[in-house]
GROMACS .gro file of C-alpha atoms in nm:
model
  263
    1MET     CA    1   1.722  -0.259  -2.590
    2VAL     CA    2   1.371  -0.058  -2.405
    3THR     CA    3   1.459   0.288  -2.368
    4ILE     CA    4   1.343   0.400  -2.000
    5ASN     CA    5   1.092   0.748  -2.084
    6THR     CA    6   0.820   0.871  -2.000
    7THR     CA    7   0.657   0.712  -2.246
    8LEU     CA    8   0.722   0.396  -2.119
    9GLY     CA    9   0.616   0.456  -1.765
   10ILE     CA   10   0.259   0.597  -1.921
   11SER     CA   11   0.229   0.344  -2.059
   12TRP     CA   12   0.325   0.073  -1.833
   13THR     CA   13   0.077   0.265  -1.616
   14VAL     CA   14  -0.196   0.201  -1.844
   15LEU     CA   15  -0.151  -0.137  -1.877
   16SER     CA   16  -0.118  -0.153  -1.530
   17PHE     CA   17  -0.467  -0.045  -1.403
   18GLY     CA   18  -0.575  -0.200  -1.689
   19PHE     CA   19  -0.472  -0.581  -1.579
   20PHE     CA   20  -0.599  -0.480  -1.213
   21VAL     CA   21  -0.922  -0.443  -1.372
   22ILE     CA   22  -0.869  -0.758  -1.540
   23CYS     CA   23  -0.790  -0.873  -1.165
   24ARG     CA   24  -1.058  -0.727  -1.002
   25TYR     CA   25  -1.341  -0.915  -1.230
   26LEU     CA   26  -1.088  -1.257  -1.210
   27VAL     CA   27  -1.099  -1.265  -0.831
   28GLN     CA   28  -1.475  -1.170  -0.750
   29PRO     CA   29  -1.596  -1.521  -0.739
   30LEU     CA   30  -1.387  -1.555  -0.452
   31THR     CA   31  -1.560  -1.272  -0.233
   32PHE     CA   32  -1.860  -1.516  -0.172
   33ILE     CA   33  -1.649  -1.775  -0.040
   34ARG     CA   34  -1.776  -1.809   0.360
   35HIS     CA   35  -2.060  -1.518   0.258
   36SER     CA   36  -2.324  -1.558   0.450
   37PRO     CA   37  -2.637  -1.374   0.437
   38LYS     CA   38  -2.646  -1.175   0.730
   39THR     CA   39  -2.329  -1.003   0.670
   40HIS     CA   40  -2.503  -0.862   0.322
   41ARG     CA   41  -2.475  -0.453   0.398
   42THR     CA   42  -2.644  -0.235   0.163
   43LYS     CA   43  -2.393   0.022   0.004
   44SER     CA   44  -2.494   0.374   0.057
   45ASN     CA   45  -2.491   0.593  -0.208
   46PRO     CA   46  -2.126   0.685  -0.311
   47TYR     CA   47  -2.061   1.017  -0.462
   48PHE     CA   48  -2.040   0.883  -0.791
   49GLN     CA   49  -2.176   0.527  -0.961
   50THR     CA   50  -1.969   0.383  -1.206
   51CYS     CA   51  -1.887   0.022  -1.340
   52PHE     CA   52  -1.695  -0.018  -1.004
   53THR     CA   53  -1.984   0.036  -0.819
   54CYS     CA   54  -2.105  -0.250  -0.593
   55ALA     CA   55  -2.393  -0.268  -0.460
   56ASP     CA   56  -2.283  -0.530  -0.147
   57ASP     CA   57  -2.032  -0.376   0.049
   58HIS     CA   58  -1.934  -0.659   0.221
   59GLN     CA   59  -1.844  -0.821  -0.112
   60TRP     CA   60  -1.675  -0.481  -0.217
   61GLU     CA   61  -1.442  -0.491   0.112
   62ARG     CA   62  -1.310  -0.847  -0.016
   63LEU     CA   63  -1.299  -0.757  -0.333
   64ASN     CA   64  -1.080  -0.416  -0.245
   65LEU     CA   65  -0.855  -0.601   0.016
   66LEU     CA   66  -0.800  -0.904  -0.302
   67ILE     CA   67  -0.687  -0.705  -0.507
   68SER     CA   68  -0.453  -0.452  -0.274
   69TRP     CA   69  -0.309  -0.800  -0.146
   70LEU     CA   70  -0.243  -0.862  -0.448
   71HIS     CA   71  -0.051  -0.525  -0.541
   72SER     CA   72   0.140  -0.590  -0.219
   73LEU     CA   73   0.219  -0.937  -0.292
   74ILE     CA   74   0.375  -0.839  -0.641
   75THR     CA   75   0.533  -0.522  -0.546
   76GLY     CA   76   0.674  -0.671  -0.229
   77VAL     CA   77   0.861  -0.933  -0.467
   78ALA     CA   78   0.953  -0.737  -0.700
   79VAL     CA   79   1.146  -0.488  -0.442
   80ILE     CA   80   1.358  -0.770  -0.218
   81TYR     CA   81   1.446  -0.903  -0.610
   82SER     CA   82   1.582  -0.547  -0.695
   83PHE     CA   83   1.739  -0.426  -0.381
   84TRP     CA   84   1.932  -0.799  -0.405
   85ALA     CA   85   2.018  -0.796  -0.777
   86TYR     CA   86   2.106  -0.425  -0.759
   87SER     CA   87   2.318  -0.398  -0.463
   88PRO     CA   88   2.503  -0.193  -0.405
   89ASP     CA   89   2.415   0.045  -0.681
   90ILE     CA   90   2.027   0.093  -0.576
   91TYR     CA   91   2.166   0.206  -0.227
   92GLN     CA   92   2.467   0.459  -0.285
   93ASP     CA   93   2.247   0.669  -0.525
   94PHE     CA   94   1.866   0.694  -0.487
   95VAL     CA   95   1.852   0.951  -0.691
   96ASN     CA   96   1.990   0.855  -1.050
   97HIS     CA   97   1.954   0.487  -0.983
   98ILE     CA   98   1.729   0.322  -1.252
   99THR     CA   99   1.680  -0.033  -1.388
  100LEU     CA  100   1.391  -0.155  -1.643
  101VAL     CA  101   1.285  -0.330  -1.316
  102THR     CA  102   1.289  -0.082  -1.064
  103TYR     CA  103   1.060   0.137  -1.322
  104LEU     CA  104   0.849  -0.055  -1.440
  105THR     CA  105   0.794  -0.183  -1.019
  106CYS     CA  106   0.730   0.228  -0.995
  107ALA     CA  107   0.466   0.234  -1.280
  108LEU     CA  108   0.328  -0.055  -1.190
  109SER     CA  109   0.226   0.079  -0.789
  110TYR     CA  110   0.114   0.419  -0.983
  111GLY     CA  111  -0.131   0.232  -1.211
  112TYR     CA  112  -0.288   0.092  -0.915
  113PHE     CA  113  -0.284   0.337  -0.728
  114TRP     CA  114  -0.505   0.552  -0.977
  115TYR     CA  115  -0.713   0.210  -1.002
  116ASP     CA  116  -0.799   0.196  -0.667
  117LEU     CA  117  -0.853   0.568  -0.633
  118PHE     CA  118  -1.111   0.526  -0.865
  119ASP     CA  119  -1.275   0.205  -0.710
  120ILE     CA  120  -1.273   0.361  -0.398
  121ILE     CA  121  -1.491   0.673  -0.499
  122SER     CA  122  -1.708   0.449  -0.665
  123ASN     CA  123  -1.795   0.272  -0.364
  124ARG     CA  124  -1.701   0.504  -0.044
  125ARG     CA  125  -1.836   0.846   0.118
  126GLY     CA  126  -1.755   1.035   0.417
  127SER     CA  127  -1.484   1.034   0.671
  128GLU     CA  128  -1.355   0.691   0.583
  129MET     CA  129  -1.325   0.755   0.184
  130LEU     CA  130  -1.161   1.086   0.276
  131GLU     CA  131  -0.887   0.956   0.473
  132LEU     CA  132  -0.836   0.719   0.203
  133LEU     CA  133  -0.819   1.005  -0.078
  134LEU     CA  134  -0.578   1.172   0.104
  135HIS     CA  135  -0.348   0.869   0.135
  136HIS     CA  136  -0.405   0.777  -0.235
  137ILE     CA  137  -0.362   1.132  -0.328
  138LEU     CA  138  -0.067   1.257  -0.146
  139THR     CA  139   0.122   0.884  -0.295
  140ILE     CA  140   0.010   0.994  -0.670
  141ILE     CA  141   0.184   1.296  -0.675
  142PHE     CA  142   0.487   1.202  -0.510
  143PHE     CA  143   0.467   0.890  -0.786
  144SER     CA  144   0.436   1.123  -1.055
  145PHE     CA  145   0.718   1.323  -1.011
  146ASN     CA  146   0.901   1.038  -1.076
  147ILE     CA  147   0.778   0.887  -1.276
  148PHE     CA  148   0.723   1.192  -1.550
  149ARG     CA  149   1.094   1.299  -1.421
  150VAL     CA  150   1.269   0.965  -1.477
  151LEU     CA  151   1.386   1.030  -1.151
  152ASN     CA  152   1.463   0.937  -0.780
  153ILE     CA  153   1.343   0.581  -0.886
  154GLY     CA  154   1.560   0.505  -0.634
  155TYR     CA  155   1.394   0.656  -0.340
  156GLN     CA  156   1.014   0.500  -0.477
  157MET     CA  157   1.133   0.152  -0.450
  158PHE     CA  158   1.261   0.234  -0.077
  159ALA     CA  159   0.939   0.391  -0.054
  160LEU     CA  160   0.743   0.071  -0.154
  161ILE     CA  161   0.920  -0.159   0.087
  162ALA     CA  162   0.642  -0.029   0.242
  163GLU     CA  163   0.467  -0.307   0.084
  164ILE     CA  164   0.604  -0.586   0.198
  165ASN     CA  165   0.417  -0.480   0.531
  166SER     CA  166   0.138  -0.412   0.311
  167ILE     CA  167   0.121  -0.836   0.220
  168PHE     CA  168   0.054  -0.931   0.587
  169LEU     CA  169  -0.155  -0.617   0.686
  170HIS     CA  170  -0.381  -0.669   0.406
  171ALA     CA  171  -0.394  -1.061   0.470
  172ARG     CA  172  -0.531  -0.925   0.842
  173LYS     CA  173  -0.806  -0.775   0.695
  174LEU     CA  174  -0.911  -1.061   0.472
  175PHE     CA  175  -0.837  -1.291   0.752
  176GLN     CA  176  -1.120  -1.094   0.953
  177LEU     CA  177  -1.359  -1.093   0.672
  178TYR     CA  178  -1.363  -1.409   0.585
  179HIS     CA  179  -1.426  -1.518   0.938
  180ILE     CA  180  -1.126  -1.694   1.026
  181PRO     CA  181  -1.094  -1.737   1.390
  182ARG     CA  182  -0.798  -1.552   1.544
  183ASP     CA  183  -0.680  -1.864   1.707
  184ASN     CA  184  -0.602  -2.053   1.383
  185VAL     CA  185  -0.228  -2.055   1.298
  186PHE     CA  186  -0.178  -1.887   0.997
  187VAL     CA  187  -0.329  -1.591   1.158
  188ARG     CA  188  -0.117  -1.594   1.478
  189LEU     CA  189   0.175  -1.644   1.238
  190ASN     CA  190   0.065  -1.301   1.017
  191MET     CA  191  -0.003  -1.140   1.339
  192PHE     CA  192   0.304  -1.154   1.414
  193LEU     CA  193   0.474  -1.098   1.068
  194ASN     CA  194   0.288  -0.813   1.025
  195ILE     CA  195   0.360  -0.628   1.351
  196LEU     CA  196   0.755  -0.727   1.319
  197THR     CA  197   0.709  -0.589   0.919
  198PHE     CA  198   0.517  -0.257   1.028
  199PHE     CA  199   0.812  -0.148   1.228
  200LEU     CA  200   1.104  -0.269   1.054
  201CYS     CA  201   0.921  -0.152   0.645
  202ARG     CA  202   0.709   0.168   0.703
  203LEU     CA  203   0.899   0.287   1.039
  204CYS     CA  204   1.206   0.236   0.998
  205MET     CA  205   1.193   0.273   0.643
  206LEU     CA  206   1.055   0.629   0.694
  207PHE     CA  207   1.315   0.722   0.957
  208PHE     CA  208   1.623   0.629   0.693
  209VAL     CA  209   1.409   0.769   0.405
  210THR     CA  210   1.405   1.109   0.600
  211ILE     CA  211   1.751   1.134   0.653
  212PHE     CA  212   1.848   1.049   0.277
  213VAL     CA  213   1.604   1.283   0.138
  214TYR     CA  214   1.762   1.542   0.382
  215HIS     CA  215   2.108   1.409   0.256
  216ASP     CA  216   2.001   1.441  -0.132
  217ARG     CA  217   1.817   1.795  -0.068
  218TYR     CA  218   2.043   1.958  -0.353
  219ARG     CA  219   1.989   1.676  -0.567
  220VAL     CA  220   1.602   1.540  -0.557
  221GLY     CA  221   1.474   1.845  -0.698
  222ASP     CA  222   1.335   2.167  -0.478
  223ILE     CA  223   1.000   2.123  -0.618
  224ASN     CA  224   1.083   1.736  -0.473
  225TYR     CA  225   1.247   1.805  -0.174
  226ILE     CA  226   0.972   2.081  -0.071
  227TYR     CA  227   0.671   1.823  -0.139
  228VAL     CA  228   0.812   1.512   0.058
  229MET     CA  229   0.945   1.680   0.336
  230TYR     CA  230   0.674   1.963   0.409
  231ILE     CA  231   0.389   1.741   0.296
  232LEU     CA  232   0.407   1.393   0.231
  233LEU     CA  233   0.651   1.308   0.508
  234PRO     CA  234   0.492   1.464   0.777
  235GLY     CA  235   0.119   1.341   0.661
  236VAL     CA  236   0.273   0.960   0.686
  237TRP     CA  237   0.461   1.057   0.985
  238ILE     CA  238   0.139   1.091   1.165
  239MET     CA  239  -0.039   0.840   0.964
  240ASN     CA  240   0.152   0.543   1.010
  241PRO     CA  241   0.263   0.565   1.401
  242ILE     CA  242  -0.108   0.576   1.453
  243LEU     CA  243  -0.208   0.264   1.217
  244PHE     CA  244   0.063   0.078   1.441
  245TYR     CA  245  -0.053   0.188   1.753
  246ARG     CA  246  -0.420   0.023   1.631
  247VAL     CA  247  -0.302  -0.323   1.513
  248LEU     CA  248  -0.070  -0.334   1.834
  249ARG     CA  249  -0.343  -0.245   2.066
  250THR     CA  250  -0.597  -0.462   1.841
  251ASP     CA  251  -0.378  -0.778   1.819
  252PHE     CA  252  -0.183  -0.822   2.101
  253LEU     CA  253  -0.237  -0.539   2.443
  254LYS     CA  254  -0.614  -0.599   2.388
  255ARG     CA  255  -0.518  -0.981   2.397
  256TYR     CA  256  -0.268  -0.954   2.693
  257LYS     CA  257  -0.541  -0.761   2.889
  258SER     CA  258  -0.761  -1.009   2.864
  259LYS     CA  259  -0.570  -1.309   2.945
  260LYS     CA  260  -0.423  -1.137   3.231
  261LEU     CA  261  -0.765  -1.044   3.350
  262LEU     CA  262  -0.857  -1.449   3.299
  263SER     CA  263  -0.587  -1.541   3.526
   0.00000   0.00000   0.00000
C-alpha cells in the first residue's frame, strides 16, 4: 500500500519533470515534418540560455506545443477516468477527497508546469513571455498549496478539467504550425470540439469552482482561500473570456463574415 504524502508528491513531480524532458527529445524529429526553410526564424536572444534553448523559433513552437498537447492528453484522460471511477465521492468533498490516481495526476501536472516554465524562460522574452509566465506562476502557486498540504486535491482535479479543452486548443495551434488547410475535415472537427469544450471545461468549470470554493471557504484553508478567490480566479476570469473571444472570432466570426460578403 502506497502512502500518500508530501514526499510522494515531490518525488512524482521530479519524475514528471524528467518524463517531459525525455519526451522532448523523443518528439523532436516531429518538428521537422512539413518544415520549410522559408519558415525558419532565428530566435531573439532569451534572457536565459539553457540546454532547452532552440535556435529556430518555429521549431521551438512546434516542440513546445507537442509536449503541451501530450500533457493535456494524459491529464485529460486521467481527469475523465477519475470523475467516472471515484464518483460520487469526489463530488461530495473536493477538500478532503484523495486517491493515489488523483494525487499523482495533480503531481504529474505540477511537474509539467515546472518543465514548461523552464522551457519558456529558455526560449521567450518580452511581453509574450510575461503573459505565459504569469499564467504558469499563478498555476504553480495553486498546485504547491495542494501538493505540499495533501489537501484540496478534488479542487485541483476539478481545475484540471480545463486540460480536456487544451487537447483541442493545442491541436488547433499545431494544425496551424504544420500548415494543415482550414478546410481539412479534422481541422474543422477540432474547431467545433475546441469551442464546445472551451465553454464547458473552462468557462463553466470556472463558474462552478468559484461557487464551490466560496461554499467551502472555511475548509480550504485561509491562505488558500484568499489566494484562490482574490488572485487566481480573478486572473483566470480575465484571461479565459479573452482567449475564448479570440478563438471564436478567428475560427467562426471571421469565416461567417467572409462568407456573407461573398454571397
